[in-house]
C-alpha angles and dihedrals in degrees: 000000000000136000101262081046101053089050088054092054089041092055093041087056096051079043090049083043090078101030085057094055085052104063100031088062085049095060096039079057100057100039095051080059091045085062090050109030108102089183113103097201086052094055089053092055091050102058084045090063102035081050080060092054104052090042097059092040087056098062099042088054089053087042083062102040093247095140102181103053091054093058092044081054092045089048093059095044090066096054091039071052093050095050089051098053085043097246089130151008127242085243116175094265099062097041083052081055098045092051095055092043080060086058110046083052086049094061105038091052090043085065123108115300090251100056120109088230099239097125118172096349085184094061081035093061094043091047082049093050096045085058096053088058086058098074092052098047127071092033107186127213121226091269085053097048087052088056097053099057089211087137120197124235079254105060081037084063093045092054099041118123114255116260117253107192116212130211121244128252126266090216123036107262116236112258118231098232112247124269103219127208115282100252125257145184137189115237123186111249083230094063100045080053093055090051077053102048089047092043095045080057085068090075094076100059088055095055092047090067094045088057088052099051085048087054091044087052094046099055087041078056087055087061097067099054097051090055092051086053086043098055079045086070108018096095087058082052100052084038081050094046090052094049091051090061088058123114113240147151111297086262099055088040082059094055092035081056097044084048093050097053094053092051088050078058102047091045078051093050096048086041089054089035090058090051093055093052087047091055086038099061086041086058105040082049086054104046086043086062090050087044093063101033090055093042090059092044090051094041085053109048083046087060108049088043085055094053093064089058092042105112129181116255083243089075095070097031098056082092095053100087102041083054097051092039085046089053099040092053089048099046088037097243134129120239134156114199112216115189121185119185097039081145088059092115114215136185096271091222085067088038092056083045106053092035095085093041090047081052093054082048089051088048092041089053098057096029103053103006119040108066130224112278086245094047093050089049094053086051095059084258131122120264093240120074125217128215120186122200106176119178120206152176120237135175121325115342100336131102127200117226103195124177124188128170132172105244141117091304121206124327090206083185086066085048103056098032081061094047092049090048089050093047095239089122139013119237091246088055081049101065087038097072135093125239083259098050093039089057093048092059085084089077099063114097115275099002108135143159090205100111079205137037108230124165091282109046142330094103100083108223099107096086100033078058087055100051096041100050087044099055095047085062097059090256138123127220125208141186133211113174130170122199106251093003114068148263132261122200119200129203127181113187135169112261093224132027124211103096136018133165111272124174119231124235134181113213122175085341101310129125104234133178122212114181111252088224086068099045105098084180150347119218156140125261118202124188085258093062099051133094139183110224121178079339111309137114107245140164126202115255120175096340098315144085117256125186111254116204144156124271098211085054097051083048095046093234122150115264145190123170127204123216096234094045100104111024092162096042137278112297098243125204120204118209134185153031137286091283097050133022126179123176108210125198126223138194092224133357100213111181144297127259150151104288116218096218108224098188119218115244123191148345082014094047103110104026116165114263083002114113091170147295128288140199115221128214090257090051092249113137113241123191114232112222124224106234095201100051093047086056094061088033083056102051089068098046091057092047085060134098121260115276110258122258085260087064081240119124121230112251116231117224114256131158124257132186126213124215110190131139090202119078099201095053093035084063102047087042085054091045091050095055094042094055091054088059101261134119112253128199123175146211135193097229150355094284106046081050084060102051089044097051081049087061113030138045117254128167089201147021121216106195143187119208119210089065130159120249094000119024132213092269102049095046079054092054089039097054091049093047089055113079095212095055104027096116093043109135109233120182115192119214117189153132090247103105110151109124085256097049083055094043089049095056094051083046085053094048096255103157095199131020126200138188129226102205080059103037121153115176084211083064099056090039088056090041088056100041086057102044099051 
């Protein structure tokens, strides 16, 4: 084919992409009702509409040369065929069959624009073959056919009304005019996220005017201090004024004139002074106006852009009950999923972001919660389990997931007994705790009742994801769970994301966001409310001891405090939930105020303690802080010894390995790191570093890049390509500085990258402290 021919293809098969999705959810929809619907006329009406489906999605897969789609299609036709002339049943096994023949489409059509679709043909031949079984098996008699109210063209003719014909009009009957289609079009989602992203910009501008109109606010507030200063000294000007008409000597009328001159110009300054508060508060009255008339335009343009991305809850929950039917088939249980407010319609970035943490809920339901059906029955409970997930909308622009079923509950024993093995509590905090705090404990990372991993939990990671996704988005997650009766998580998330209030903080000099949502309290420590227990620093907060630290220190900033710094006490934040308290000290609370998100993209997008960035109303860039990873950022500072009087930290040993062609720079390079306290090996090039990091033991590798044999960026890739070594932490140092040099080397996995012609040995050292 030619060129302009092969892009055509190329643009009918992204187009077949979604039409494909479409109707493959279709037909897992129906057979999954197919599962649950006791009507027979319903069933009926089902396989009618899954036979459409397959149907349509036949012949688009043979408009688009994807052969064996199309045969797997044709394939299920036949059997849809067979139920509906009553030669079969949809039985469990070949709805089993047919759902992994959905599969098997939904991943050949799901590969790059340019494949021919053909996937595994192997596993595409035996998925064939096993439909083909379908139509011999499960062969109905004529009372099972009746039951099944799949009724044949045959028995539709039977049963059709008799035809009545009609005579014509004399007079041609007036036509009702046509009512078309409402008019449609298909937009990338990229692109209805680029009209978000600009319009979400707007919001900037908003702001900025809210900033002026502050300004302007703020110097009409400076009149009126300097009229209060002015009626302090008016009455000697007036005494002044009446001295100066008095008749004197010459020498006392030249001082009388000279005076008076300098009263005309005071009665002219307050004169000229009145007339720019006057244009101040005009102006202030009419930026206020502005003010108002672009914040609604603004408001409202943001709306309606947010209304194109905004996507039912059902788009991301059509996958829900095939997963709960998939794992109770595999662990043996009985479960129905029942979801209410699938119309609730959500910002689909939130949506794409809370789909996989509602699916380790799903999976945290059946494999710890729901019981066995023996084991319910044994209990007095039906056999089949039941598991809620209502969506709803609350107050202002927030909606409440909220996901119940009846199973077990929590055994907060098992809870507790896994958070003291792991060292996240003592036993003497354990019994300390309330039935509340006790249950949120299963949201801290690796904390799990499963006395095994399997595939599907043990590890405990599920709920930490799901505390963690859902407070980057601004939510809160909560549990409720009672022993033998069941557990209820509840989630509360904005329903769009673009701004949120954030409180502004300033920490070793740097402008930082924490989300107000997150903030239990704002105060003041002073040395009298502080405590060391088992060595750490703690204040009292609601009857109990939290771990006060600094905030600069979590975030590994430099740091020098002065000893008047803070005469009334230090300004505290208190982050957390029941489970986990931290008290973190600032050097200054500012103020609080609607954060414009600037989202982080890579390679920035995941950094340690760092949610996003934000811009803030006076245009200055602010950093968001990620609650959840200062909380555990914050559980090994307080482990650690004191700083020292200097403010510095002391560096623990650790062993580094040097990779420079260069001797001279290979021992400055070893100087440098001995003298900071680490042990330090060497090697000439990038290959002999190699072999060195395959046989010993190293917790960092310092590299050159221009290297004979092997340079700087392929021992990188190397390194990451090699199990053992993958998280090894490599810094490259070297006189390349160009952008792509630097963008070759994060490409690479270099977790830090220095340059010679501004090398500071300050900076390496600093490099390497963070990165062991």
């Amino acid at each position: 084919m030619s060129t302009k021919e092969d892009n055509f293809l190329l643009q009918l098969r992204a187009t077949f992409k979604v039409e494909a999705e479409e109707h493959l959810q279709t037909i897992a929809d129906g057979l999954l009702e197919l599962e649950s619907t006791p009507s027979a006329q319903a069933k009926g009406q089902i396989v009618e509409t899954v036979f459409r489906a397959a149907h349509s999605l036949k012949g688009a897969a043979r408009a688009v040369g994807f052969s064996e789609i199309e045969l797997l299609c044709q394939s299920m036709e036949d059997v849809f065929a067979s139920w509906k002339r009553q030669e079969s049943l949809p039985s469990p096994d070949a709805l089993d069959t047919l759902h992994r023949v959905l599969d098997a489409i939904a991943s050949a059509q799901a590969a790059p624009v340019g494949s021919d679709g053909t996937g595994d043909q192997p596993a595409l031949s035996s998925l064939r073959q096993a439909l083909r079984q379908l139509g011999i098996d499960s062969s109905l008699s004529p009372r099972e056919s009746a039951a099944t109210g799949l009724s044949s063209s045959a028995d539709d003719a039977a049963m059709a009304p008799p035809v009545i014909e009609v005579a014509k009009p004399a007079l041609p009957l007036p036509v009702a005019p046509e009512i078309g289609p409402q008019e449609t079009v298909r937009v990338t989602v990229s692109k209805l996220e680029a009209r978000l992203l600009e319009a979400e910009e707007m919001l900037m501008a908003k702001l900025t005017v809210g900033q002026r109109v502050t300004d302007l606010r703020e110097l009409s507030g400076r009149f009126d201090a300097w009229r209060n200063a002015w009626g302090e000294v008016e009455p000697e000007a007036r005494q002044l004024r009446l001295l100066s008409d008095q008749p004197g000597s010459p020498t006392q009328r030249h001082s009388s004139e000279g005076l008076a001159q300098v009263l005309d110009f005071f009665d002219w300054s307050m004169d000229y002074v009145k007339i720019m508060e006057s244009e101040a508060v005009a102006l202030e009255r009419t930026a206020q106006h502005d003010r108002f008339a672009i914040g609604k335009l603004v408001d409202d343009l943001l709306e309606d852009s947010k209304q194109l991305l905004m996507l039912p809850f059902a788009s991301i929950s059509a996958s829900f009950q095939r997963l709960v039917r998939d794992l109770c088939r595999d662990q043996g249980k009985e479960a129905e999923l029942k979801i209410y407010g699938e119309n609730t319609e959500i910002d689909k970035r939130i949506l794409e972001e809370m789909k996989d943490p509602l699916i380790h809920l799903l999976r945290n339901s059946l494999d710890h919660g729901i019981e066995t059906a023996a084991e319910r029955r044994r209990r007095g409970k039906p056999s089949r389990a039941t598991i809620e997930l209502a969506v709803t909308q609350i107050s202002g622009n927030k909606v409440r997931l909220m996901l119940s079923d009846n199973g077990a509950g929590i055994d907060t024993g098992k809870v507790k007994a896994s958070a003291i093995k792991l060292g996240l509590i003592s036993p003497e905090e354990a019994a300390q705790l309330s039935e509340p705090e006790s249950q949120a404990l299963i949201f801290r990372s690796e904390v799990s009742t499963s006395p095994i991993i399997t595939q599907l939990s043990g590890r405990g990671l599920g709920l930490a994801i799901v505390r963690e996704k859902t407070t980057k988005l601004g939510g809160e997650v909560t549990v409720d769970s009672q022993a033998g009766l069941g557990t209820v998580f509840q989630i509360e998330l904005p329903a769009t994301r673009a701004t949120f209030r954030g409180i502004l903080v300033k920490a070793a000099g740097r402008l930082l966001v924490l989300p107000t949502a997150q903030v239990e309290r704002a105060a003041r420590a002073t040395p009298d409310d502080t405590r060391t227990v088992e060595g750490r620093e703690t204040i009292t907060f609601d009857g109990r001891a939290v771990s006060l630290v600094r905030l600069a220190d979590v975030l590994e900033l430099p740091y020098v405090e002065r000893k008047d710094m803070f005469p009334s006490g230090i300004p505290v934040l208190i982050l957390g939930s029941v489970d986990q308290r931290v008290a973190f000290a600032v050097d200054e609370v500012l103020d609080e105020q609607e954060i414009l998100v600037k989202p982080l993209l890579k390679p920035l997008s995941r950094v340690r303690n760092v949610a996003a960035a934000a811009v803030l109303s006076n245009g200055k860039i602010a950093t968001i802080l990620n609650v959840d990873d200062l909380l555990k950022s914050a559980r090994k500072v307080a482990r650690t010894a004191p700083r020292a009087a200097t403010g510095t930290k002391a560096v623990e040993a650790g062993m580094v390995l040097i990779a420079e062609d260069s001797i001279t720079s290979r021992m400055l390079l070893k100087s440098i790191l001995e003298s900071a306290g680490y042990d330090v090996k060497t090697a000439v090039d990038g290959m002999d570093a190699f072999t060195l990091l395959r046989a010993e033991k190293f917790d960092l590798l310092v590299s050159d890049v221009e290297m004979p044999r092997l340079n700087g960026f392929d021992l990188t890739a190397k390194i990451r390509a090699d199990k053992r070594l993958a998280e090894l932490p490599v810094v490259l140092v070297t006189a390349l500085e160009t952008r792509e040099d630097r963008e070759r080397g994060i490409d690479a996995g270099a977790n830090a990258y220095i340059v010679k012609s501004s090398f500071d040995q300050s900076n390496l050292i600093e490099a390497v402290r963070r990165l062991i």
